[in-house]
Structures are given as C-alpha cells and as structure tokens.
PDB file of C-alpha atoms and ligand atoms in Angstrom:
ATOM      1  CA  MET A1458     -58.519 -29.818-181.125  1.00  0.00           C
ATOM      2  CA  GLU A1459     -59.012 -33.569-181.042  1.00  0.00           C
ATOM      3  CA  ILE A1460     -57.877 -36.314-178.701  1.00  0.00           C
ATOM      4  CA  ASN A1461     -58.282 -40.076-178.733  1.00  0.00           C
ATOM      5  CA  ILE A1462     -59.627 -41.720-175.628  1.00  0.00           C
ATOM      6  CA  ASN A1463     -59.792 -45.499-175.512  1.00  0.00           C
ATOM      7  CA  LYS A1464     -61.459 -46.340-178.870  1.00  0.00           C
ATOM      8  CA  GLY A1465     -63.199 -43.017-179.295  1.00  0.00           C
ATOM      9  CA  THR A1466     -62.472 -39.430-180.272  1.00  0.00           C
ATOM     10  CA  LEU A1467     -63.231 -36.281-178.335  1.00  0.00           C
ATOM     11  CA  SER A1468     -63.190 -33.205-180.519  1.00  0.00           C
ATOM     12  CA  LEU A1469     -63.685 -29.473-179.987  1.00  0.00           C
ATOM     13  CA  VAL A1470     -64.742 -27.241-182.864  1.00  0.00           C
ATOM     14  CA  GLU A1471     -66.085 -23.745-183.300  1.00  0.00           C
ATOM     15  CA  GLY A1472     -69.364 -23.714-185.189  1.00  0.00           C
ATOM     16  CA  ASP A1473     -73.109 -24.045-185.379  1.00  0.00           C
ATOM     17  CA  ILE A1474     -74.665 -27.124-183.802  1.00  0.00           C
ATOM     18  CA  THR A1475     -77.361 -27.301-186.498  1.00  0.00           C
ATOM     19  CA  ARG A1476     -74.742 -27.840-189.224  1.00  0.00           C
ATOM     20  CA  GLN A1477     -73.169 -30.937-187.720  1.00  0.00           C
ATOM     21  CA  ASP A1478     -73.068 -34.216-189.601  1.00  0.00           C
ATOM     22  CA  THR A1479     -72.992 -36.382-186.478  1.00  0.00           C
ATOM     23  CA  GLU A1480     -75.713 -38.996-186.095  1.00  0.00           C
ATOM     24  CA  ALA A1481     -77.192 -37.045-183.192  1.00  0.00           C
ATOM     25  CA  ILE A1482     -76.990 -33.457-182.036  1.00  0.00           C
ATOM     26  CA  VAL A1483     -77.925 -32.370-178.532  1.00  0.00           C
ATOM     27  CA  ASN A1484     -80.350 -29.553-177.838  1.00  0.00           C
ATOM     28  CA  ALA A1485     -80.023 -27.270-174.802  1.00  0.00           C
ATOM     29  CA  ALA A1486     -83.784 -27.302-174.232  1.00  0.00           C
ATOM     30  CA  ASN A1487     -86.087 -26.243-171.393  1.00  0.00           C
ATOM     31  CA  ASN A1488     -88.495 -28.299-169.266  1.00  0.00           C
ATOM     32  CA  SER A1489     -91.464 -27.647-171.566  1.00  0.00           C
ATOM     33  CA  LEU A1490     -89.691 -28.844-174.745  1.00  0.00           C
ATOM     34  CA  ARG A1491     -91.715 -26.218-176.633  1.00  0.00           C
ATOM     35  CA  GLY A1492     -88.706 -24.465-178.119  1.00  0.00           C
ATOM     36  CA  GLY A1493     -86.980 -21.236-177.145  1.00  0.00           C
ATOM     37  CA  GLY A1494     -83.996 -19.077-178.085  1.00  0.00           C
ATOM     38  CA  GLY A1495     -80.297 -19.885-178.539  1.00  0.00           C
ATOM     39  CA  VAL A1496     -79.488 -23.462-179.545  1.00  0.00           C
ATOM     40  CA  ASP A1497     -83.094 -24.533-179.011  1.00  0.00           C
ATOM     41  CA  GLY A1498     -84.432 -21.903-181.421  1.00  0.00           C
ATOM     42  CA  ALA A1499     -81.781 -22.680-184.022  1.00  0.00           C
ATOM     43  CA  ILE A1500     -82.462 -26.434-183.862  1.00  0.00           C
ATOM     44  CA  HIS A1501     -86.222 -26.032-184.225  1.00  0.00           C
ATOM     45  CA  ARG A1502     -85.792 -23.565-187.100  1.00  0.00           C
ATOM     46  CA  ALA A1503     -83.465 -25.894-188.964  1.00  0.00           C
ATOM     47  CA  GLY A1504     -85.208 -29.135-187.970  1.00  0.00           C
ATOM     48  CA  GLY A1505     -88.698 -27.974-188.904  1.00  0.00           C
ATOM     49  CA  PRO A1506     -92.137 -28.708-187.420  1.00  0.00           C
ATOM     50  CA  ARG A1507     -91.669 -32.442-187.071  1.00  0.00           C
ATOM     51  CA  VAL A1508     -89.151 -32.009-184.265  1.00  0.00           C
ATOM     52  CA  LEU A1509     -91.549 -29.779-182.310  1.00  0.00           C
ATOM     53  CA  GLU A1510     -94.459 -32.175-182.906  1.00  0.00           C
ATOM     54  CA  GLU A1511     -92.453 -35.027-181.432  1.00  0.00           C
ATOM     55  CA  CYS A1512     -91.396 -32.850-178.482  1.00  0.00           C
ATOM     56  CA  ILE A1513     -95.017 -31.939-177.775  1.00  0.00           C
ATOM     57  CA  LYS A1514     -95.951 -35.620-177.814  1.00  0.00           C
ATOM     58  CA  ILE A1515     -93.204 -36.391-175.304  1.00  0.00           C
ATOM     59  CA  GLY A1516     -94.611 -33.603-173.136  1.00  0.00           C
ATOM     60  CA  GLY A1517     -91.592 -32.353-171.202  1.00  0.00           C
ATOM     61  CA  CYS A1518     -88.189 -33.156-169.754  1.00  0.00           C
ATOM     62  CA  GLY A1519     -86.841 -32.854-166.222  1.00  0.00           C
ATOM     63  CA  THR A1520     -83.677 -30.887-165.511  1.00  0.00           C
ATOM     64  CA  GLY A1521     -80.676 -33.154-166.079  1.00  0.00           C
ATOM     65  CA  GLU A1522     -82.798 -35.666-168.025  1.00  0.00           C
ATOM     66  CA  ALA A1523     -82.768 -36.333-171.776  1.00  0.00           C
ATOM     67  CA  VAL A1524     -85.267 -37.386-174.438  1.00  0.00           C
ATOM     68  CA  ILE A1525     -84.871 -38.117-178.140  1.00  0.00           C
ATOM     69  CA  THR A1526     -86.656 -37.161-181.368  1.00  0.00           C
ATOM     70  CA  THR A1527     -85.818 -37.538-185.005  1.00  0.00           C
ATOM     71  CA  GLY A1528     -83.817 -34.768-186.639  1.00  0.00           C
ATOM     72  CA  GLY A1529     -86.498 -33.605-189.083  1.00  0.00           C
ATOM     73  CA  ASN A1530     -84.782 -31.550-191.800  1.00  0.00           C
ATOM     74  CA  LEU A1531     -81.388 -31.577-190.073  1.00  0.00           C
ATOM     75  CA  SER A1532     -78.417 -33.590-191.338  1.00  0.00           C
ATOM     76  CA  ALA A1533     -78.349 -35.311-187.964  1.00  0.00           C
ATOM     77  CA  LYS A1534     -80.741 -38.261-187.807  1.00  0.00           C
ATOM     78  CA  TYR A1535     -81.650 -37.585-184.170  1.00  0.00           C
ATOM     79  CA  VAL A1536     -81.944 -34.715-181.738  1.00  0.00           C
ATOM     80  CA  ILE A1537     -81.356 -35.505-178.086  1.00  0.00           C
ATOM     81  CA  HIS A1538     -83.081 -32.839-176.013  1.00  0.00           C
ATOM     82  CA  THR A1539     -81.636 -32.281-172.583  1.00  0.00           C
ATOM     83  CA  VAL A1540     -82.258 -29.600-169.983  1.00  0.00           C
ATOM     84  CA  GLY A1541     -79.351 -28.057-168.127  1.00  0.00           C
ATOM     85  CA  PRO A1542     -79.755 -26.260-164.799  1.00  0.00           C
ATOM     86  CA  ILE A1543     -80.449 -22.548-164.502  1.00  0.00           C
ATOM     87  CA  TYR A1544     -77.365 -21.235-162.712  1.00  0.00           C
ATOM     88  CA  ARG A1545     -77.992 -19.403-159.453  1.00  0.00           C
ATOM     89  CA  ASP A1546     -74.844 -19.513-157.316  1.00  0.00           C
ATOM     90  CA  GLY A1547     -73.446 -23.014-157.806  1.00  0.00           C
ATOM     91  CA  LEU A1548     -74.866 -24.103-154.451  1.00  0.00           C
ATOM     92  CA  HIS A1549     -78.174 -25.401-155.747  1.00  0.00           C
ATOM     93  CA  ASN A1550     -77.009 -28.702-157.190  1.00  0.00           C
ATOM     94  CA  GLU A1551     -76.124 -27.055-160.505  1.00  0.00           C
ATOM     95  CA  PRO A1552     -72.882 -29.037-161.083  1.00  0.00           C
ATOM     96  CA  ARG A1553     -74.608 -32.380-160.529  1.00  0.00           C
ATOM     97  CA  LEU A1554     -77.553 -31.427-162.743  1.00  0.00           C
ATOM     98  CA  LEU A1555     -75.254 -30.291-165.545  1.00  0.00           C
ATOM     99  CA  GLU A1556     -73.260 -33.514-165.284  1.00  0.00           C
ATOM    100  CA  ASN A1557     -76.535 -35.473-165.411  1.00  0.00           C
ATOM    101  CA  ALA A1558     -77.551 -33.660-168.602  1.00  0.00           C
ATOM    102  CA  TYR A1559     -74.369 -34.846-170.346  1.00  0.00           C
ATOM    103  CA  ASN A1560     -74.434 -38.355-168.864  1.00  0.00           C
ATOM    104  CA  ASN A1561     -78.101 -38.969-169.619  1.00  0.00           C
ATOM    105  CA  SER A1562     -77.652 -37.685-173.191  1.00  0.00           C
ATOM    106  CA  LEU A1563     -74.735 -40.060-173.741  1.00  0.00           C
ATOM    107  CA  LYS A1564     -76.631 -42.987-172.195  1.00  0.00           C
ATOM    108  CA  LEU A1565     -79.633 -42.299-174.391  1.00  0.00           C
ATOM    109  CA  ALA A1566     -77.431 -42.093-177.493  1.00  0.00           C
ATOM    110  CA  SER A1567     -75.824 -45.381-176.537  1.00  0.00           C
ATOM    111  CA  SER A1568     -79.190 -47.072-176.005  1.00  0.00           C
ATOM    112  CA  LYS A1569     -80.160 -46.106-179.574  1.00  0.00           C
ATOM    113  CA  GLY A1570     -76.909 -47.411-181.044  1.00  0.00           C
ATOM    114  CA  ILE A1571     -75.802 -43.884-181.992  1.00  0.00           C
ATOM    115  CA  LYS A1572     -72.072 -43.674-182.711  1.00  0.00           C
ATOM    116  CA  SER A1573     -71.468 -39.932-183.007  1.00  0.00           C
ATOM    117  CA  VAL A1574     -72.889 -37.078-180.933  1.00  0.00           C
ATOM    118  CA  ALA A1575     -72.382 -33.306-181.064  1.00  0.00           C
ATOM    119  CA  PHE A1576     -73.029 -31.218-177.944  1.00  0.00           C
ATOM    120  CA  PRO A1577     -73.366 -27.480-177.508  1.00  0.00           C
ATOM    121  CA  SER A1578     -72.143 -25.925-174.274  1.00  0.00           C
ATOM    122  CA  ILE A1579     -75.282 -26.625-172.249  1.00  0.00           C
ATOM    123  CA  SER A1580     -76.535 -23.993-169.746  1.00  0.00           C
ATOM    124  CA  THR A1581     -73.883 -21.402-170.661  1.00  0.00           C
ATOM    125  CA  GLY A1582     -76.205 -19.055-172.573  1.00  0.00           C
ATOM    126  CA  ALA A1583     -79.633 -18.045-171.277  1.00  0.00           C
ATOM    127  CA  TYR A1584     -79.160 -20.272-168.209  1.00  0.00           C
ATOM    128  CA  GLY A1585     -76.061 -18.347-167.113  1.00  0.00           C
ATOM    129  CA  TYR A1586     -73.667 -21.135-166.111  1.00  0.00           C
ATOM    130  CA  PRO A1587     -70.089 -19.736-165.978  1.00  0.00           C
ATOM    131  CA  LEU A1588     -68.322 -21.052-169.062  1.00  0.00           C
ATOM    132  CA  GLU A1589     -65.111 -22.321-167.472  1.00  0.00           C
ATOM    133  CA  ALA A1590     -66.860 -24.294-164.777  1.00  0.00           C
ATOM    134  CA  ALA A1591     -69.351 -25.682-167.284  1.00  0.00           C
ATOM    135  CA  ALA A1592     -66.515 -26.674-169.646  1.00  0.00           C
ATOM    136  CA  GLY A1593     -64.864 -28.728-166.902  1.00  0.00           C
ATOM    137  CA  ILE A1594     -68.079 -30.599-166.160  1.00  0.00           C
ATOM    138  CA  ALA A1595     -68.881 -31.160-169.837  1.00  0.00           C
ATOM    139  CA  LEU A1596     -65.405 -32.426-170.709  1.00  0.00           C
ATOM    140  CA  ASN A1597     -65.115 -34.637-167.628  1.00  0.00           C
ATOM    141  CA  ALA A1598     -68.428 -36.279-168.477  1.00  0.00           C
ATOM    142  CA  ALA A1599     -67.326 -36.986-172.062  1.00  0.00           C
ATOM    143  CA  ILE A1600     -63.877 -38.222-171.014  1.00  0.00           C
ATOM    144  CA  SER A1601     -65.338 -40.565-168.376  1.00  0.00           C
ATOM    145  CA  TYR A1602     -67.845 -41.927-170.841  1.00  0.00           C
ATOM    146  CA  LEU A1603     -65.253 -42.624-173.521  1.00  0.00           C
ATOM    147  CA  ARG A1604     -62.908 -44.218-170.994  1.00  0.00           C
ATOM    148  CA  GLY A1605     -65.626 -46.554-169.751  1.00  0.00           C
ATOM    149  CA  HIS A1606     -67.408 -47.422-173.005  1.00  0.00           C
ATOM    150  CA  THR A1607     -66.486 -48.152-176.598  1.00  0.00           C
ATOM    151  CA  ASP A1608     -69.847 -47.846-178.335  1.00  0.00           C
ATOM    152  CA  ILE A1609     -69.890 -44.100-179.039  1.00  0.00           C
ATOM    153  CA  GLU A1610     -66.994 -43.334-181.377  1.00  0.00           C
ATOM    154  CA  LEU A1611     -67.155 -39.548-181.541  1.00  0.00           C
ATOM    155  CA  VAL A1612     -68.139 -36.909-179.007  1.00  0.00           C
ATOM    156  CA  ARG A1613     -67.839 -33.445-180.511  1.00  0.00           C
ATOM    157  CA  PHE A1614     -68.323 -30.173-178.670  1.00  0.00           C
ATOM    158  CA  VAL A1615     -69.502 -27.386-180.949  1.00  0.00           C
ATOM    159  CA  LEU A1616     -68.607 -24.050-179.415  1.00  0.00           C
ATOM    160  CA  PHE A1617     -70.212 -20.823-180.461  1.00  0.00           C
ATOM    161  CA  GLY A1618     -67.425 -18.332-181.078  1.00  0.00           C
ATOM    162  CA  LYS A1619     -63.662 -18.356-180.753  1.00  0.00           C
ATOM    163  CA  LYS A1620     -63.653 -17.418-177.082  1.00  0.00           C
ATOM    164  CA  ALA A1621     -65.801 -20.360-176.052  1.00  0.00           C
ATOM    165  CA  LEU A1622     -63.615 -22.698-178.107  1.00  0.00           C
ATOM    166  CA  GLU A1623     -60.501 -21.331-176.370  1.00  0.00           C
ATOM    167  CA  VAL A1624     -62.008 -21.873-172.923  1.00  0.00           C
ATOM    168  CA  TYR A1625     -62.841 -25.488-173.778  1.00  0.00           C
ATOM    169  CA  GLU A1626     -59.400 -26.077-175.329  1.00  0.00           C
ATOM    170  CA  LYS A1627     -57.632 -24.729-172.262  1.00  0.00           C
ATOM    171  CA  LYS A1628     -59.753 -26.864-169.946  1.00  0.00           C
ATOM    172  CA  LEU A1629     -59.228 -30.007-172.033  1.00  0.00           C
ATOM    173  CA  LYS A1630     -55.450 -29.479-172.020  1.00  0.00           C
ATOM    174  CA  GLU A1631     -55.537 -29.135-168.221  1.00  0.00           C
ATOM    175  CA  LEU A1632     -57.603 -32.298-167.808  1.00  0.00           C
ATOM    176  CA  VAL A1633     -55.386 -34.299-170.156  1.00  0.00           C
ATOM    177  CA  SER A1634     -52.162 -33.169-168.475  1.00  0.00           C
ATOM    178  CA  GLN A1635     -53.586 -33.976-165.029  1.00  0.00           C
ATOM    179  CA  ALA A1636     -54.397 -37.504-166.202  1.00  0.00           C
ATOM    180  CA  SER A1637     -50.956 -38.294-167.650  1.00  0.00           C
TER     181      SER A1637
HETATM  182  N1  LIG B3049     -74.617 -23.637-182.161  1.00  0.00           N
HETATM  183  C1  LIG B3049     -73.801 -23.884-181.115  1.00  0.00           C
HETATM  184  N2  LIG B3049     -73.842 -23.180-179.960  1.00  0.00           N
HETATM  185  C2  LIG B3049     -74.745 -22.182-179.874  1.00  0.00           C
HETATM  186  C3  LIG B3049     -75.634 -21.847-180.926  1.00  0.00           C
HETATM  187  C4  LIG B3049     -75.552 -22.638-182.119  1.00  0.00           C
HETATM  188  N3  LIG B3049     -76.347 -22.417-183.165  1.00  0.00           N
HETATM  189  N4  LIG B3049     -76.417 -20.808-180.520  1.00  0.00           N
HETATM  190  C5  LIG B3049     -76.017 -20.478-179.265  1.00  0.00           C
HETATM  191  N5  LIG B3049     -75.000 -21.294-178.872  1.00  0.00           N
HETATM  192  P1  LIG B3049     -78.404 -21.442-174.874  1.00  0.00           P
HETATM  193  P2  LIG B3049     -78.869 -22.648-172.223  1.00  0.00           P
HETATM  194  C6  LIG B3049     -74.275 -21.344-177.574  1.00  0.00           C
HETATM  195  O1  LIG B3049     -78.927 -20.140-174.395  1.00  0.00           O
HETATM  196  O2  LIG B3049     -77.951 -21.697-171.571  1.00  0.00           O
HETATM  197  C7  LIG B3049     -83.347 -21.558-174.694  1.00  0.00           C
HETATM  198  O3  LIG B3049     -84.262 -20.518-174.822  1.00  0.00           O
HETATM  199  C8  LIG B3049     -74.401 -20.158-176.662  1.00  0.00           C
HETATM  200  O4  LIG B3049     -73.402 -19.191-176.988  1.00  0.00           O
HETATM  201  O5  LIG B3049     -78.821 -21.938-176.208  1.00  0.00           O
HETATM  202  O6  LIG B3049     -78.807 -24.118-171.856  1.00  0.00           O
HETATM  203  C9  LIG B3049     -83.995 -22.846-174.179  1.00  0.00           C
HETATM  204  O7  LIG B3049     -85.314 -22.986-174.631  1.00  0.00           O
HETATM  205  C10 LIG B3049     -74.154 -20.780-175.288  1.00  0.00           C
HETATM  206  O8  LIG B3049     -72.759 -20.860-174.990  1.00  0.00           O
HETATM  207  O9  LIG B3049     -78.784 -22.647-173.828  1.00  0.00           O
HETATM  208  C11 LIG B3049     -83.925 -22.685-172.695  1.00  0.00           C
HETATM  209  O10 LIG B3049     -85.001 -21.934-172.204  1.00  0.00           O
HETATM  210  C12 LIG B3049     -74.667 -22.205-175.427  1.00  0.00           C
HETATM  211  O11 LIG B3049     -74.837 -22.409-176.833  1.00  0.00           O
HETATM  212  C13 LIG B3049     -82.630 -21.936-172.482  1.00  0.00           C
HETATM  213  O12 LIG B3049     -82.395 -21.212-173.689  1.00  0.00           O
HETATM  214  C14 LIG B3049     -75.968 -22.473-174.728  1.00  0.00           C
HETATM  215  O13 LIG B3049     -76.806 -21.351-174.794  1.00  0.00           O
HETATM  216  C15 LIG B3049     -81.459 -22.875-172.274  1.00  0.00           C
HETATM  217  O14 LIG B3049     -80.329 -22.116-171.950  1.00  0.00           O
END
C-alpha cells in the first residue's frame, strides 16, 4: 500500500529491512548499541563489522533518541539506530518515547540530506509494544512529518510477515479516512 502526502510517499511493504534500497534504514537498537536479536541482529549481520565499530565509538543511545552510522555492506548508505521503549503497561511514557524514536530518526535523516528512509516496526518484537497501538504512533509520526516537510521523499515501513503488514494497512486506512 502506498499513499502520497504533500510531496512525499508513505509506503507499507512486507519484507526484510536489511534488503531495502532506501538511502537509510532504521535499526530497532538498544541503549548500548552493541547489537542484539531481531532487526538489530539482522542489520549487524548484513552490515558487517564496520557498523558495530561505529556504534561502539558513538557509545550508546538514549531511549527515543537516534544516532547514525554508515551502512557497511548493506545497500543502504546509512543506518539510523534508534531505541524504542520497552513496553510495560502503556503508562510509563511509552507512547511518547516511541513517537520520539520515529521523530528523531526522521529529523536526523533530514539533517543528513537523506531522501528515503525505511523503518521496521520499532519496539513491537523483543520490547513487547502491542502492534496496533505501535502502528498508530509510527504512522502518525510519518504522516505528520511528510505533511510538514518536503525534504524526505519516501518513508517506507517494512513489516515482518503478512499479519504485521495487515495491521499497518488497516491503521493507515483509518488514519487517512479520518483526515479526509
Ligand atoms: N526486517 C523487518 N522487520 C523485522 C526483521 C527484519 N529482518 N526482524 C524482525 N522484525 P525487534 P524491538 C520485526 O525485536 O522490539 C534487539 O535485541 C519484528 O517482527 O527487532 O524494538 C535489540 O538489540 C518486530 O515486529 O525490536 C533490542 O534489545 C519488529 O521487527 C531489542 O531487540 C521489531 O522487533 C529491541 O526490540
């Protein structure tokens, strides 16, 4: 599914974040930036040691913040590493922190002149954020960014599995119909 917003495109695809040809891909990292499982493991495996070396030099990343490295052996030129919140009960600032992770990643991409960014569904794996709620926050952040800025031309969400894609598609349809 793909929609145009202002001068940009918001697209939803099923797939593997490491295979994306966007200028930047976003990693669902942890505070240490030393790698892990899920998206983080896949990105470091595909990106190679250079990505980890740069992460170690940076030293760490706060929850909701974002940092950038090169893409190493990936097709993407850059990896933006962001840290989503660990979900407890939704009452510990998790929505705001998740929103910050998307917004700070987009701001960082913009500051580097990056025109296309692919995101995974941050916090919805090991960090346990309920998928539907996370989809709403992720999509709202991307929609707001594209409405307010024209520098980033493509924001793509890369969902792991058909079910996750369907949840995002349903949420995007709801958000678009509310807006019109
Ligand atoms: N491409 C796209 N999406 C993926 C891929 C992939 N290759 N692999 C998994 N997903 P997670 P988190 C989906 O756990 O919840 C790591 O250990 C997955 O189905 O990668 O933010 C870090 O080091 C899920 O929907 O990230 C942290 O410690 C989503 O990506 C912690 O996990 C995110 O799942 C971060 O947890």
